[in-house]
mmCIF file with all atom_site columns, C-alpha atoms in Angstrom:
data_model
loop_
_atom_site.group_PDB
_atom_site.id
_atom_site.type_symbol
_atom_site.label_atom_id
_atom_site.label_alt_id
_atom_site.label_comp_id
_atom_site.label_asym_id
_atom_site.label_entity_id
_atom_site.label_seq_id
_atom_site.pdbx_PDB_ins_code
_atom_site.Cartn_x
_atom_site.Cartn_y
_atom_site.Cartn_z
_atom_site.occupancy
_atom_site.B_iso_or_equiv
_atom_site.pdbx_formal_charge
_atom_site.auth_seq_id
_atom_site.auth_comp_id
_atom_site.auth_asym_id
_atom_site.auth_atom_id
_atom_site.pdbx_PDB_model_num
ATOM 1   C CA . MET E 1 1   ? -4.960  12.106  -21.945 1.00 76.00 ? 69  MET E CA 1
ATOM 2   C CA . PRO E 1 2   ? -1.438  10.185  -20.234 1.00 84.00 ? 70  PRO E CA 1
ATOM 3   C CA . LEU E 1 3   ? 2.008   12.535  -20.805 1.00 91.00 ? 71  LEU E CA 1
ATOM 4   C CA . LYS E 1 4   ? 4.047   12.111  -23.480 1.00 96.00 ? 72  LYS E CA 1
ATOM 5   C CA . ALA E 1 5   ? 7.138   12.719  -24.846 1.00 96.00 ? 73  ALA E CA 1
ATOM 6   C CA . GLY E 1 6   ? 7.915   16.197  -24.849 1.00 97.00 ? 74  GLY E CA 1
ATOM 7   C CA . ASP E 1 7   ? 5.887   16.609  -21.590 1.00 97.00 ? 75  ASP E CA 1
ATOM 8   C CA . GLU E 1 8   ? 6.666   18.791  -18.799 1.00 98.00 ? 76  GLU E CA 1
ATOM 9   C CA . ILE E 1 9   ? 6.641   17.560  -15.270 1.00 98.00 ? 77  ILE E CA 1
ATOM 10  C CA . PRO E 1 10  ? 3.716   19.103  -13.751 1.00 97.00 ? 78  PRO E CA 1
ATOM 11  C CA . GLU E 1 11  ? 4.467   20.598  -10.221 1.00 98.00 ? 79  GLU E CA 1
ATOM 12  C CA . VAL E 1 12  ? 3.052   18.223  -7.245  1.00 97.00 ? 80  VAL E CA 1
ATOM 13  C CA . ALA E 1 13  ? 4.191   17.083  -3.799  1.00 98.00 ? 81  ALA E CA 1
ATOM 14  C CA . LEU E 1 14  ? 4.818   13.505  -3.294  1.00 98.00 ? 82  LEU E CA 1
ATOM 15  C CA . TYR E 1 15  ? 5.841   12.610  0.475   1.00 98.00 ? 83  TYR E CA 1
ATOM 16  C CA . GLU E 1 16  ? 8.975   10.118  0.671   1.00 97.00 ? 84  GLU E CA 1
ATOM 17  C CA . MET E 1 17  ? 9.526   9.076   4.588   1.00 97.00 ? 85  MET E CA 1
ATOM 18  C CA . THR E 1 18  ? 12.641  10.362  6.831   1.00 96.00 ? 86  THR E CA 1
ATOM 19  C CA . GLU E 1 19  ? 14.170  10.630  9.654   1.00 95.00 ? 87  GLU E CA 1
ATOM 20  C CA . SER E 1 20  ? 10.920  12.722  11.576  1.00 96.00 ? 88  SER E CA 1
ATOM 21  C CA . GLY E 1 21  ? 8.280   11.100  9.215   1.00 96.00 ? 89  GLY E CA 1
ATOM 22  C CA . PRO E 1 22  ? 6.716   11.439  6.015   1.00 97.00 ? 90  PRO E CA 1
ATOM 23  C CA . ALA E 1 23  ? 8.053   14.405  4.074   1.00 98.00 ? 91  ALA E CA 1
ATOM 24  C CA . SER E 1 24  ? 6.373   17.125  1.016   1.00 98.00 ? 92  SER E CA 1
ATOM 25  C CA . VAL E 1 25  ? 8.854   17.068  -1.732  1.00 98.00 ? 93  VAL E CA 1
ATOM 26  C CA . GLN E 1 26  ? 7.956   18.907  -5.137  1.00 98.00 ? 94  GLN E CA 1
ATOM 27  C CA . THR E 1 27  ? 8.143   17.447  -8.643  1.00 98.00 ? 95  THR E CA 1
ATOM 28  C CA . SER E 1 28  ? 10.426  20.257  -9.237  1.00 97.00 ? 96  SER E CA 1
ATOM 29  C CA . GLU E 1 29  ? 12.762  19.698  -6.746  1.00 97.00 ? 97  GLU E CA 1
ATOM 30  C CA . LEU E 1 30  ? 13.083  16.527  -7.846  1.00 98.00 ? 98  LEU E CA 1
ATOM 31  C CA . PHE E 1 31  ? 13.234  16.870  -11.630 1.00 98.00 ? 99  PHE E CA 1
ATOM 32  C CA . SER E 1 32  ? 15.047  20.200  -11.704 1.00 96.00 ? 100 SER E CA 1
ATOM 33  C CA . ALA E 1 33  ? 18.638  20.244  -14.055 1.00 97.00 ? 101 ALA E CA 1
ATOM 34  C CA . LYS E 1 34  ? 18.593  16.767  -13.782 1.00 97.00 ? 102 LYS E CA 1
ATOM 35  C CA . LYS E 1 35  ? 17.873  13.566  -15.746 1.00 98.00 ? 103 LYS E CA 1
ATOM 36  C CA . ILE E 1 36  ? 15.565  11.256  -13.936 1.00 98.00 ? 104 ILE E CA 1
ATOM 37  C CA . ALA E 1 37  ? 14.357  7.467   -14.391 1.00 98.00 ? 105 ALA E CA 1
ATOM 38  C CA . VAL E 1 38  ? 10.751  7.247   -13.127 1.00 98.00 ? 106 VAL E CA 1
ATOM 39  C CA . PHE E 1 39  ? 8.285   4.040   -12.795 1.00 97.00 ? 107 PHE E CA 1
ATOM 40  C CA . ALA E 1 40  ? 5.306   3.598   -11.431 1.00 96.00 ? 108 ALA E CA 1
ATOM 41  C CA . LEU E 1 41  ? 3.060   0.356   -10.649 1.00 92.00 ? 109 LEU E CA 1
ATOM 42  C CA . PRO E 1 42  ? 0.075   -0.120  -8.950  1.00 89.00 ? 110 PRO E CA 1
ATOM 43  C CA . GLY E 1 43  ? 0.543   -0.796  -5.879  1.00 86.00 ? 111 GLY E CA 1
ATOM 44  C CA . ALA E 1 44  ? 3.439   -1.950  -3.295  1.00 88.00 ? 112 ALA E CA 1
ATOM 45  C CA . PHE E 1 45  ? 3.723   -5.390  -1.969  1.00 89.00 ? 113 PHE E CA 1
ATOM 46  C CA . THR E 1 46  ? 1.987   -6.512  -5.056  1.00 82.00 ? 114 THR E CA 1
ATOM 47  C CA . PRO E 1 47  ? 2.352   -10.042 -6.842  1.00 82.00 ? 115 PRO E CA 1
ATOM 48  C CA . THR E 1 48  ? 4.100   -8.370  -10.082 1.00 84.00 ? 116 THR E CA 1
ATOM 49  C CA . CYS E 1 49  ? 5.525   -4.883  -8.362  1.00 83.00 ? 117 CYS E CA 1
ATOM 50  C CA . SER E 1 50  ? 7.179   -7.127  -5.439  1.00 88.00 ? 118 SER E CA 1
ATOM 51  C CA . LYS E 1 51  ? 8.788   -9.740  -7.421  1.00 90.00 ? 119 LYS E CA 1
ATOM 52  C CA . ALA E 1 52  ? 10.213  -8.138  -11.014 1.00 89.00 ? 120 ALA E CA 1
ATOM 53  C CA . HIS E 1 53  ? 9.066   -4.466  -12.079 1.00 94.00 ? 121 HIS E CA 1
ATOM 54  C CA . LEU E 1 54  ? 10.893  -3.283  -8.448  1.00 96.00 ? 122 LEU E CA 1
ATOM 55  C CA . PRO E 1 55  ? 13.642  -5.711  -8.188  1.00 95.00 ? 123 PRO E CA 1
ATOM 56  C CA . GLY E 1 56  ? 14.406  -5.186  -11.971 1.00 96.00 ? 124 GLY E CA 1
ATOM 57  C CA . PHE E 1 57  ? 15.432  -1.693  -11.409 1.00 98.00 ? 125 PHE E CA 1
ATOM 58  C CA . VAL E 1 58  ? 17.327  -2.100  -7.724  1.00 98.00 ? 126 VAL E CA 1
ATOM 59  C CA . THR E 1 59  ? 19.191  -4.919  -9.760  1.00 97.00 ? 127 THR E CA 1
ATOM 60  C CA . LYS E 1 60  ? 19.447  -2.264  -13.151 1.00 97.00 ? 128 LYS E CA 1
ATOM 61  C CA . SER E 1 61  ? 20.365  0.828   -11.035 1.00 98.00 ? 129 SER E CA 1
ATOM 62  C CA . ASP E 1 62  ? 24.324  0.383   -11.362 1.00 97.00 ? 130 ASP E CA 1
ATOM 63  C CA . GLU E 1 63  ? 23.963  0.390   -15.234 1.00 97.00 ? 131 GLU E CA 1
ATOM 64  C CA . LEU E 1 64  ? 21.465  2.619   -14.902 1.00 98.00 ? 132 LEU E CA 1
ATOM 65  C CA . PHE E 1 65  ? 23.682  5.918   -13.227 1.00 98.00 ? 133 PHE E CA 1
ATOM 66  C CA . ARG E 1 66  ? 26.087  5.014   -15.090 1.00 98.00 ? 134 ARG E CA 1
ATOM 67  C CA . LEU E 1 67  ? 24.255  5.684   -18.416 1.00 98.00 ? 135 LEU E CA 1
ATOM 68  C CA . GLY E 1 68  ? 23.648  9.080   -17.563 1.00 97.00 ? 136 GLY E CA 1
ATOM 69  C CA . ILE E 1 69  ? 20.769  8.966   -14.884 1.00 98.00 ? 137 ILE E CA 1
ATOM 70  C CA . ASP E 1 70  ? 20.984  10.919  -11.673 1.00 98.00 ? 138 ASP E CA 1
ATOM 71  C CA . ASP E 1 71  ? 18.149  9.202   -9.828  1.00 98.00 ? 139 ASP E CA 1
ATOM 72  C CA . ILE E 1 72  ? 16.024  6.479   -9.808  1.00 98.00 ? 140 ILE E CA 1
ATOM 73  C CA . LEU E 1 73  ? 12.370  6.920   -8.453  1.00 98.00 ? 141 LEU E CA 1
ATOM 74  C CA . CYS E 1 74  ? 10.011  4.854   -7.367  1.00 98.00 ? 142 CYS E CA 1
ATOM 75  C CA . ILE E 1 75  ? 6.138   6.367   -7.334  1.00 98.00 ? 143 ILE E CA 1
ATOM 76  C CA . SER E 1 76  ? 3.167   4.214   -6.636  1.00 96.00 ? 144 SER E CA 1
ATOM 77  C CA . VAL E 1 77  ? -0.299  4.967   -4.863  1.00 95.00 ? 145 VAL E CA 1
ATOM 78  C CA . ASN E 1 78  ? 0.606   4.548   -1.534  1.00 93.00 ? 146 ASN E CA 1
ATOM 79  C CA . ASP E 1 79  ? 1.663   6.214   1.290   1.00 96.00 ? 147 ASP E CA 1
ATOM 80  C CA . ALA E 1 80  ? 5.197   7.239   2.434   1.00 97.00 ? 148 ALA E CA 1
ATOM 81  C CA . TRP E 1 81  ? 5.494   4.185   5.621   1.00 97.00 ? 149 TRP E CA 1
ATOM 82  C CA . VAL E 1 82  ? 4.248   1.555   2.847   1.00 96.00 ? 150 VAL E CA 1
ATOM 83  C CA . MET E 1 83  ? 6.776   2.638   0.316   1.00 97.00 ? 151 MET E CA 1
ATOM 84  C CA . SER E 1 84  ? 9.260   3.075   2.773   1.00 98.00 ? 152 SER E CA 1
ATOM 85  C CA . ALA E 1 85  ? 8.456   0.092   4.235   1.00 97.00 ? 153 ALA E CA 1
ATOM 86  C CA . TRP E 1 86  ? 8.559   -1.711  0.970   1.00 95.00 ? 154 TRP E CA 1
ATOM 87  C CA . GLY E 1 87  ? 11.440  -0.472  -0.183  1.00 97.00 ? 155 GLY E CA 1
ATOM 88  C CA . GLN E 1 88  ? 13.478  -1.859  2.434   1.00 97.00 ? 156 GLN E CA 1
ATOM 89  C CA . GLN E 1 89  ? 12.196  -4.781  2.179   1.00 97.00 ? 157 GLN E CA 1
ATOM 90  C CA . GLN E 1 90  ? 13.636  -5.369  -1.745  1.00 97.00 ? 158 GLN E CA 1
ATOM 91  C CA . ASN E 1 91  ? 16.454  -3.678  -1.125  1.00 96.00 ? 159 ASN E CA 1
ATOM 92  C CA . ALA E 1 92  ? 16.140  -0.685  -2.826  1.00 97.00 ? 160 ALA E CA 1
ATOM 93  C CA . ASP E 1 93  ? 18.279  1.536   -0.790  1.00 96.00 ? 161 ASP E CA 1
ATOM 94  C CA . ARG E 1 94  ? 19.354  3.470   -4.680  1.00 97.00 ? 162 ARG E CA 1
ATOM 95  C CA . ILE E 1 95  ? 16.083  3.695   -5.156  1.00 98.00 ? 163 ILE E CA 1
ATOM 96  C CA . ARG E 1 96  ? 13.674  6.728   -4.216  1.00 98.00 ? 164 ARG E CA 1
ATOM 97  C CA . MET E 1 97  ? 10.750  5.382   -3.228  1.00 98.00 ? 165 MET E CA 1
ATOM 98  C CA . LEU E 1 98  ? 7.716   8.562   -3.144  1.00 98.00 ? 166 LEU E CA 1
ATOM 99  C CA . ALA E 1 99  ? 4.180   7.965   -2.077  1.00 97.00 ? 167 ALA E CA 1
ATOM 100 C CA . ASP E 1 100 ? 1.214   9.127   -4.016  1.00 97.00 ? 168 ASP E CA 1
ATOM 101 C CA . GLY E 1 101 ? -0.836  8.852   -1.688  1.00 94.00 ? 169 GLY E CA 1
ATOM 102 C CA . SER E 1 102 ? -3.844  10.905  -3.279  1.00 95.00 ? 170 SER E CA 1
ATOM 103 C CA . ALA E 1 103 ? -3.345  10.447  -6.628  1.00 95.00 ? 171 ALA E CA 1
ATOM 104 C CA . ASP E 1 104 ? -2.156  13.959  -6.664  1.00 97.00 ? 172 ASP E CA 1
ATOM 105 C CA . PHE E 1 105 ? 0.313   13.254  -9.383  1.00 97.00 ? 173 PHE E CA 1
ATOM 106 C CA . THR E 1 106 ? -0.877  10.393  -11.210 1.00 96.00 ? 174 THR E CA 1
ATOM 107 C CA . ASP E 1 107 ? -4.332  11.912  -11.702 1.00 96.00 ? 175 ASP E CA 1
ATOM 108 C CA . ALA E 1 108 ? -2.025  15.199  -13.085 1.00 97.00 ? 176 ALA E CA 1
ATOM 109 C CA . ILE E 1 109 ? -0.611  13.010  -15.641 1.00 97.00 ? 177 ILE E CA 1
ATOM 110 C CA . ASP E 1 110 ? -3.260  11.381  -16.099 1.00 95.00 ? 178 ASP E CA 1
ATOM 111 C CA . MET E 1 111 ? -2.118  8.618   -15.281 1.00 94.00 ? 179 MET E CA 1
ATOM 112 C CA . SER E 1 112 ? -4.860  6.467   -12.918 1.00 91.00 ? 180 SER E CA 1
ATOM 113 C CA . VAL E 1 113 ? -6.275  3.218   -13.436 1.00 83.00 ? 181 VAL E CA 1
ATOM 114 C CA . ASP E 1 114 ? -10.182 2.437   -11.016 1.00 81.00 ? 182 ASP E CA 1
ATOM 115 C CA . LEU E 1 115 ? -8.970  -0.684  -9.727  1.00 79.00 ? 183 LEU E CA 1
ATOM 116 C CA . THR E 1 116 ? -11.966 -0.257  -7.343  1.00 78.00 ? 184 THR E CA 1
ATOM 117 C CA . ALA E 1 117 ? -14.095 -3.535  -8.808  1.00 81.00 ? 185 ALA E CA 1
ATOM 118 C CA . LYS E 1 118 ? -10.744 -5.860  -7.555  1.00 80.00 ? 186 LYS E CA 1
ATOM 119 C CA . GLY E 1 119 ? -10.888 -3.718  -3.678  1.00 73.00 ? 187 GLY E CA 1
ATOM 120 C CA . MET E 1 120 ? -7.996  -1.635  -5.076  1.00 76.00 ? 188 MET E CA 1
ATOM 121 C CA . GLY E 1 121 ? -9.160  1.864   -4.967  1.00 67.00 ? 189 GLY E CA 1
ATOM 122 C CA . VAL E 1 122 ? -7.633  4.501   -7.561  1.00 80.00 ? 190 VAL E CA 1
ATOM 123 C CA . ARG E 1 123 ? -4.140  3.314   -8.710  1.00 82.00 ? 191 ARG E CA 1
ATOM 124 C CA . SER E 1 124 ? -1.632  3.773   -11.155 1.00 89.00 ? 192 SER E CA 1
ATOM 125 C CA . HIS E 1 125 ? -1.086  2.497   -14.730 1.00 92.00 ? 193 HIS E CA 1
ATOM 126 C CA . ARG E 1 126 ? 2.511   0.730   -14.898 1.00 94.00 ? 194 ARG E CA 1
ATOM 127 C CA . TYR E 1 127 ? 4.931   2.896   -16.732 1.00 97.00 ? 195 TYR E CA 1
ATOM 128 C CA . ALA E 1 128 ? 8.418   3.899   -17.362 1.00 98.00 ? 196 ALA E CA 1
ATOM 129 C CA . MET E 1 129 ? 9.664   7.289   -18.364 1.00 98.00 ? 197 MET E CA 1
ATOM 130 C CA . ILE E 1 130 ? 12.869  9.087   -18.362 1.00 98.00 ? 198 ILE E CA 1
ATOM 131 C CA . VAL E 1 131 ? 12.972  12.914  -17.259 1.00 98.00 ? 199 VAL E CA 1
ATOM 132 C CA . ASP E 1 132 ? 15.441  15.931  -18.628 1.00 98.00 ? 200 ASP E CA 1
ATOM 133 C CA . ASP E 1 133 ? 15.034  18.937  -16.709 1.00 98.00 ? 201 ASP E CA 1
ATOM 134 C CA . GLY E 1 134 ? 11.629  18.555  -15.910 1.00 98.00 ? 202 GLY E CA 1
ATOM 135 C CA . THR E 1 135 ? 10.175  17.295  -19.344 1.00 98.00 ? 203 THR E CA 1
ATOM 136 C CA . VAL E 1 136 ? 9.351   13.707  -20.707 1.00 98.00 ? 204 VAL E CA 1
ATOM 137 C CA . SER E 1 137 ? 12.299  12.664  -23.227 1.00 98.00 ? 205 SER E CA 1
ATOM 138 C CA . TRP E 1 138 ? 10.631  8.968   -23.287 1.00 98.00 ? 206 TRP E CA 1
ATOM 139 C CA . ILE E 1 139 ? 8.244   7.109   -21.905 1.00 97.00 ? 207 ILE E CA 1
ATOM 140 C CA . GLY E 1 140 ? 6.873   3.560   -21.705 1.00 97.00 ? 208 GLY E CA 1
ATOM 141 C CA . ILE E 1 141 ? 3.123   2.439   -21.173 1.00 96.00 ? 209 ILE E CA 1
ATOM 142 C CA . ASP E 1 142 ? 2.005   -0.929  -20.208 1.00 94.00 ? 210 ASP E CA 1
ATOM 143 C CA . ALA E 1 143 ? -1.423  -2.282  -21.033 1.00 90.00 ? 211 ALA E CA 1
ATOM 144 C CA . PRO E 1 144 ? -3.617  -2.843  -18.761 1.00 85.00 ? 212 PRO E CA 1
ATOM 145 C CA . GLY E 1 145 ? -2.108  -6.450  -16.499 1.00 85.00 ? 213 GLY E CA 1
ATOM 146 C CA . GLN E 1 146 ? 1.021   -6.428  -19.190 1.00 91.00 ? 214 GLN E CA 1
ATOM 147 C CA . PHE E 1 147 ? 4.210   -5.775  -17.759 1.00 93.00 ? 215 PHE E CA 1
ATOM 148 C CA . GLU E 1 148 ? 6.788   -4.934  -20.710 1.00 93.00 ? 216 GLU E CA 1
ATOM 149 C CA . GLN E 1 149 ? 6.605   -1.094  -21.335 1.00 96.00 ? 217 GLN E CA 1
ATOM 150 C CA . SER E 1 150 ? 7.678   0.066   -17.748 1.00 96.00 ? 218 SER E CA 1
ATOM 151 C CA . SER E 1 151 ? 10.563  -2.704  -17.066 1.00 97.00 ? 219 SER E CA 1
ATOM 152 C CA . ALA E 1 152 ? 13.971  -1.845  -15.846 1.00 97.00 ? 220 ALA E CA 1
ATOM 153 C CA . GLU E 1 153 ? 15.263  -3.382  -19.425 1.00 97.00 ? 221 GLU E CA 1
ATOM 154 C CA . SER E 1 154 ? 12.986  -1.196  -21.431 1.00 97.00 ? 222 SER E CA 1
ATOM 155 C CA . LEU E 1 155 ? 13.988  1.507   -19.828 1.00 98.00 ? 223 LEU E CA 1
ATOM 156 C CA . GLU E 1 156 ? 17.935  0.907   -19.842 1.00 97.00 ? 224 GLU E CA 1
ATOM 157 C CA . LYS E 1 157 ? 17.504  0.020   -24.040 1.00 97.00 ? 225 LYS E CA 1
ATOM 158 C CA . ALA E 1 158 ? 16.138  3.777   -24.521 1.00 97.00 ? 226 ALA E CA 1
ATOM 159 C CA . LEU E 1 159 ? 18.946  5.179   -22.903 1.00 97.00 ? 227 LEU E CA 1
ATOM 160 C CA . LYS E 1 160 ? 20.923  3.275   -25.416 1.00 95.00 ? 228 LYS E CA 1
ATOM 161 C CA . GLY E 1 161 ? 19.036  5.065   -27.946 1.00 89.00 ? 229 GLY E CA 1
ATOM 162 C CA . GLY E 1 162 ? 16.881  1.545   -28.271 1.00 70.00 ? 230 GLY E CA 1
#
């Protein structure tokens, strides 16, 4: 069953690019004692992800921080090099671009989708969530092929109590 409000984030390693190359970061480090906005998507450089999903969070980042978010995380089943390059191309300076290359996190929260028939392999469903000190307080999951519940606007509305 996919992650839902009230669930705790499982302990898994994700990866992000550093000056020394890819480095692992544990979910406990990312989510402990913080209010985090997370969004995940099927793949870096894919059409909806590049034209709407990530750009929406880039545009709304100031407002999300103003509403009490400590960090914004973008997670995709890609490697750290791809996530870093995509973040640079999208001017996502205020968003941590995290790689889940083996889909360990995605599988642990039951958000994986098999897109092998489309040549993409195992990927993530499109979703966004607010995590308070390691516990999901809100989550929006889009149906396959849709982009609405996981938008920056939906997450912002949830932060405002709507």
